[in-house]
C-alpha positions as MATLAB code, in Angstrom:
seq = 'MAPKYHPTPLSGTDRKALGKELSKARAMTTILGAQSAEARAKGEALIRQADKLLCESWNEKLWADGGPIDPSPTIDQALNGGYSSLEIQCSRCKTKRDVDLAMLRHPPTTSVHDLASRLRCSNCAKAGRRPAATLLQLRPGPRQAPPET';
ca = [
       3.374   48.121   -2.747;
       5.547   46.831   -5.533;
       6.618   49.276   -8.242;
       4.717   49.085  -11.493;
       6.341   46.895  -14.115;
       6.803   48.401  -17.568;
       7.824   45.813  -20.160;
      10.967   46.903  -21.946;
      10.393   47.470  -25.683;
      12.609   45.590  -28.114;
      13.740   48.536  -30.242;
      16.316   51.032  -28.988;
      14.295   54.150  -29.790;
      11.266   52.795  -27.938;
      13.443   51.979  -24.908;
      14.822   55.533  -24.913;
      11.321   57.000  -25.252;
      10.049   54.854  -22.378;
      13.013   55.947  -20.220;
      12.298   59.623  -20.955;
       8.588   59.229  -20.161;
       9.361   57.459  -16.877;
      11.828   60.168  -15.823;
       9.298   62.892  -16.759;
       6.613   61.140  -14.717;
       8.944   60.881  -11.689;
       9.891   64.566  -11.988;
       6.235   65.589  -12.252;
       5.456   63.533   -9.146;
       7.962   65.594   -7.171;
       6.698   68.908   -8.574;
       3.022   68.078   -8.020;
       3.747   66.821   -4.499;
       5.471   70.106   -3.630;
       2.586   72.132   -5.105;
       0.099   70.055   -3.143;
       1.963   70.644    0.129;
       2.146   74.389   -0.599;
      -1.579   74.602   -1.391;
      -2.413   72.617    1.753;
      -0.320   74.978    3.898;
      -2.058   78.009    2.362;
      -5.448   76.404    2.932;
      -4.678   75.624    6.565;
      -3.505   79.211    7.098;
      -6.745   80.506    5.561;
      -8.836   78.212    7.768;
      -6.877   79.380   10.832;
      -7.532   83.009    9.834;
     -11.247   82.280    9.286;
     -11.505   80.639   12.719;
      -9.782   83.625   14.325;
     -12.189   86.047   12.642;
     -15.154   83.916   13.717;
     -14.006   84.053   17.349;
     -13.439   87.823   17.180;
     -16.889   88.300   15.663;
     -18.496   86.163   18.369;
     -16.683   88.118   21.099;
     -17.993   91.385   19.670;
     -21.546   90.030   19.458;
     -21.278   88.723   23.016;
     -20.051   92.076   24.285;
     -22.695   94.044   22.394;
     -25.723   91.811   22.991;
     -24.818   89.879   26.155;
     -25.728   86.298   26.884;
     -24.583   83.206   25.027;
     -24.947   83.943   21.334;
     -25.912   81.127   19.000;
     -24.231   80.231   16.670;
     -20.864   80.289   18.298;
     -17.534   78.797   17.252;
     -16.816   75.231   18.238;
     -14.051   74.361   20.693;
     -11.929   73.154   17.750;
     -12.434   76.400   15.840;
     -11.548   78.492   18.888;
      -8.356   76.529   19.520;
      -7.411   76.638   15.823;
      -8.007   80.403   15.760;
      -5.646   80.945   18.699;
      -8.319   81.394   21.389;
      -7.339   78.868   24.016;
      -9.364   80.021   27.008;
     -12.872   81.143   27.830;
     -13.472   83.852   30.401;
     -16.526   83.144   32.548;
     -18.191   84.840   35.510;
     -20.306   83.261   38.235;
     -23.860   84.590   38.057;
     -24.097   84.549   41.874;
     -20.775   85.705   43.369;
     -19.464   87.500   40.228;
     -16.098   85.708   40.440;
     -14.263   85.698   37.107;
     -11.992   82.916   35.921;
     -10.520   81.500   32.738;
     -11.333   78.011   31.534;
      -8.768   76.251   29.354;
     -10.691   74.957   26.330;
      -8.123   72.261   25.593;
      -8.595   70.745   29.039;
     -12.397   70.420   28.828;
     -13.833   66.925   28.613;
     -16.254   67.797   25.847;
     -16.137   66.762   22.201;
     -14.154   69.282   20.129;
     -17.245   69.867   17.993;
     -19.172   71.291   20.969;
     -20.209   74.908   20.445;
     -18.805   77.385   22.945;
     -22.258   78.759   23.815;
     -23.329   75.253   24.911;
     -20.725   75.394   27.683;
     -22.627   78.137   29.546;
     -25.043   75.692   31.151;
     -22.316   73.126   31.897;
     -19.726   75.318   33.620;
     -20.212   75.978   37.331;
     -18.492   78.208   39.893;
     -16.142   76.238   42.121;
     -16.369   78.805   44.969;
     -20.159   78.563   45.157;
     -20.023   74.764   44.880;
     -18.189   74.665   48.225;
     -21.125   76.557   49.753;
     -23.582   74.007   48.379;
     -24.833   76.111   45.477;
     -24.329   75.437   41.778;
     -25.215   78.592   39.787;
     -24.530   78.589   36.076;
     -21.671   80.628   34.645;
     -22.019   83.646   32.400;
     -19.800   83.662   29.301;
     -17.746   86.836   28.955;
     -15.355   86.254   26.055;
     -12.902   83.961   24.322;
      -9.329   84.884   25.189;
      -6.446   84.586   22.731;
      -2.903   83.574   23.392;
      -1.070   80.711   24.999;
      -2.279   79.206   28.229;
      -0.671   80.832   31.238;
       0.289   78.955   34.375;
      -1.568   80.113   37.500;
       0.525   82.379   39.745;
       2.087   80.564   42.669;
       1.374   81.989   46.118;
];
């Protein structure tokens, strides 16, 4: 985009006044841009904190009441809040495992409680059974590599 053209006034005092106004406007642009970036960073930090609290609240409700609790945080909210995995348990063989939320092929706006009917035990699948998983909790922290044996 081409810069805006300001016609130069004929008198010297008007030219000086225009120069001052242009320099003030450019300085304000820098100041307002910095304030905008600062406010955006604070807002993103507040949203991250809100998502973390939502996940902690959902974990407590899940522990206290059992079963998938609706409403639950979305996959995006869980990841933004620092909860990158979901601990599940097979309803048949009681095997526990962690599911990496970032690796799921579901839209990021999917609620975590909706995953209960979609996640299946891989051990029971080998035996020809497909029982649904029970959600235990969202787990915080970075994703850990599986131990090598």
